[in-house]
């Protein structure tokens, strides 16, 4: 279970650990002060994961950590 989110608004959108892109639940944008910062569209975590994997598979250069 992920830790509860305590970051709000614009700061939440800038932190990768807090920013879930378009996969927030219906209630979370309101709770986190993100309602006007996010588009109305929603996607699932599975869809976002698949989209990221497609992007990674198309990379032509190595990924360094």
Coordinates of N, CA and C in Angstrom, one line a residue:
X1 N 0.8 -1.2 0.0 CA 0.0 0.0 0.0 C 0.9 1.2 0.0
X2 N 0.7 2.2 -0.9 CA 1.5 3.4 -0.9 C 1.2 4.3 0.3
X3 N 2.1 5.1 0.7 CA 1.9 6.0 1.8 C 0.8 7.0 1.5
X4 N 0.1 7.5 2.5 CA -0.9 8.6 2.2 C -0.2 9.8 1.6
X5 N -0.9 10.4 0.7 CA -0.3 11.6 0.0 C -0.6 12.9 0.8
X6 N 0.5 13.6 1.2 CA 0.3 14.8 2.0 C 0.7 16.0 1.2
X7 N 1.2 15.8 0.0 CA 1.6 17.0 -0.8 C 0.4 17.5 -1.6
X8 N 0.2 18.8 -1.7 CA -1.0 19.4 -2.3 C -0.6 20.2 -3.5
X9 N -1.7 20.4 -4.3 CA -1.6 21.3 -5.5 C -0.5 21.1 -6.4
X10 N 0.1 22.2 -6.9 CA 1.1 22.2 -7.9 C 2.3 21.4 -7.4
X11 N 2.6 21.4 -6.2 CA 3.8 20.6 -5.6 C 3.5 19.1 -5.9
X12 N 2.3 18.7 -5.7 CA 2.0 17.3 -5.9 C 2.2 16.9 -7.4
X13 N 1.9 17.8 -8.3 CA 2.1 17.6 -9.7 C 3.6 17.5 -10.1
X14 N 4.4 18.2 -9.4 CA 5.9 18.2 -9.7 C 6.7 17.1 -9.0
X15 N 6.1 16.4 -8.1 CA 6.8 15.3 -7.4 C 6.4 13.9 -8.1
X16 N 7.4 13.3 -8.7 CA 7.1 12.0 -9.3 C 6.4 11.0 -8.4
X17 N 6.8 11.0 -7.1 CA 6.2 10.0 -6.2 C 4.7 10.3 -6.0
X18 N 4.3 11.5 -6.1 CA 2.9 11.9 -5.8 C 2.1 12.0 -7.1
X19 N 2.7 12.3 -8.2 CA 2.0 12.5 -9.5 C 1.6 11.2 -10.1
X20 N 0.4 10.9 -10.2 CA -0.1 9.7 -10.8 C -0.7 10.0 -12.2
X21 N -0.3 11.1 -12.8 CA -0.8 11.4 -14.1 C -2.3 11.5 -14.2
X22 N -2.9 10.7 -15.1 CA -4.3 10.7 -15.2 C -5.0 9.6 -14.5
X23 N -4.3 8.9 -13.6 CA -4.8 7.7 -12.9 C -5.3 8.0 -11.5
X24 N -5.4 9.3 -11.1 CA -6.0 9.6 -9.8 C -7.4 9.1 -9.7
X25 N -7.9 8.7 -8.6 CA -9.3 8.3 -8.4 C -10.1 9.6 -8.6
X26 N -11.4 9.4 -8.7 CA -12.3 10.5 -8.9 C -12.2 11.6 -7.7
X27 N -12.0 11.1 -6.5 CA -11.9 12.0 -5.3 C -10.6 12.6 -5.1
X28 N -9.5 12.0 -5.5 CA -8.1 12.5 -5.2 C -7.8 13.9 -5.7
X29 N -8.1 14.2 -7.0 CA -7.8 15.6 -7.4 C -8.4 16.7 -6.5
X30 N -9.6 16.5 -6.1 CA -10.3 17.4 -5.2 C -9.6 17.5 -3.8
X31 N -9.3 16.3 -3.3 CA -8.6 16.2 -2.0 C -7.2 16.8 -2.0
X32 N -6.5 16.7 -3.1 CA -5.1 17.2 -3.2 C -5.0 18.6 -3.8
X33 N -6.2 19.2 -4.1 CA -6.1 20.6 -4.6 C -5.7 20.6 -6.1
X34 N -6.0 19.6 -6.8 CA -5.5 19.4 -8.2 C -6.7 19.6 -9.3
X35 N -7.9 19.8 -8.8 CA -9.0 19.8 -9.7 C -8.8 20.7 -10.9
X36 N -8.4 21.9 -10.8 CA -8.2 22.8 -11.9 C -6.8 22.6 -12.6
X37 N -6.0 21.8 -12.1 CA -4.6 21.6 -12.6 C -4.6 20.4 -13.6
X38 N -5.7 19.6 -13.6 CA -5.7 18.4 -14.4 C -6.7 18.4 -15.4
X39 N -6.5 17.7 -16.6 CA -7.5 17.6 -17.6 C -8.7 16.7 -17.1
X40 N -9.8 16.8 -17.8 CA -11.0 16.0 -17.4 C -10.8 14.5 -17.7
X41 N -9.9 14.2 -18.6 CA -9.7 12.8 -19.1 C -9.1 11.9 -17.9
X42 N -9.5 10.7 -17.9 CA -9.0 9.7 -16.9 C -8.5 8.5 -17.7
X43 N -7.5 7.9 -17.1 CA -7.0 6.6 -17.7 C -6.7 5.7 -16.5
X44 N -6.5 4.4 -16.8 CA -6.2 3.4 -15.8 C -4.7 3.3 -15.6
X45 N -4.3 2.8 -14.4 CA -2.9 2.6 -14.2 C -2.3 1.6 -15.2
X46 N -3.1 0.6 -15.5 CA -2.7 -0.4 -16.5 C -2.4 0.2 -17.8
X47 N -3.3 1.1 -18.3 CA -3.1 1.8 -19.6 C -1.8 2.6 -19.5
X48 N -1.6 3.4 -18.5 CA -0.4 4.2 -18.4 C 0.8 3.4 -18.3
X49 N 0.8 2.3 -17.7 CA 2.0 1.4 -17.6 C 2.3 0.8 -19.0
X50 N 1.2 0.4 -19.7 CA 1.4 -0.1 -21.1 C 2.0 1.0 -22.0
X51 N 1.5 2.2 -21.9 CA 2.0 3.3 -22.7 C 3.4 3.6 -22.4
X52 N 3.8 3.5 -21.1 CA 5.2 3.8 -20.8 C 6.1 2.7 -21.3
X53 N 5.6 1.4 -21.3 CA 6.4 0.3 -21.8 C 6.6 0.4 -23.3
X54 N 5.6 0.9 -24.0 CA 5.8 1.1 -25.5 C 6.9 2.1 -25.7
X55 N 6.8 3.2 -25.0 CA 7.8 4.3 -25.1 C 9.2 3.7 -24.8
X56 N 9.4 2.9 -23.8 CA 10.7 2.4 -23.4 C 11.2 1.4 -24.5
X57 N 10.3 0.6 -25.0 CA 10.7 -0.3 -26.1 C 11.2 0.4 -27.4
X58 N 10.7 1.6 -27.6 CA 11.1 2.3 -28.8 C 12.3 3.2 -28.6
X59 N 12.9 3.2 -27.4 CA 14.1 4.0 -27.1 C 15.3 3.3 -27.9
X60 N 16.1 4.2 -28.5 CA 17.2 3.7 -29.3 C 18.5 3.8 -28.5
X61 N 18.5 4.6 -27.4 CA 19.7 4.8 -26.6 C 19.5 4.1 -25.2
X62 N 20.6 3.7 -24.6 CA 20.5 3.1 -23.3 C 19.9 4.0 -22.2
X63 N 19.3 3.4 -21.2 CA 18.8 4.2 -20.1 C 19.8 4.0 -18.9
X64 N 20.3 5.1 -18.4 CA 21.3 5.1 -17.3 C 20.6 5.5 -16.0
X65 N 21.0 4.8 -14.9 CA 20.5 5.2 -13.6 C 21.5 5.8 -12.8

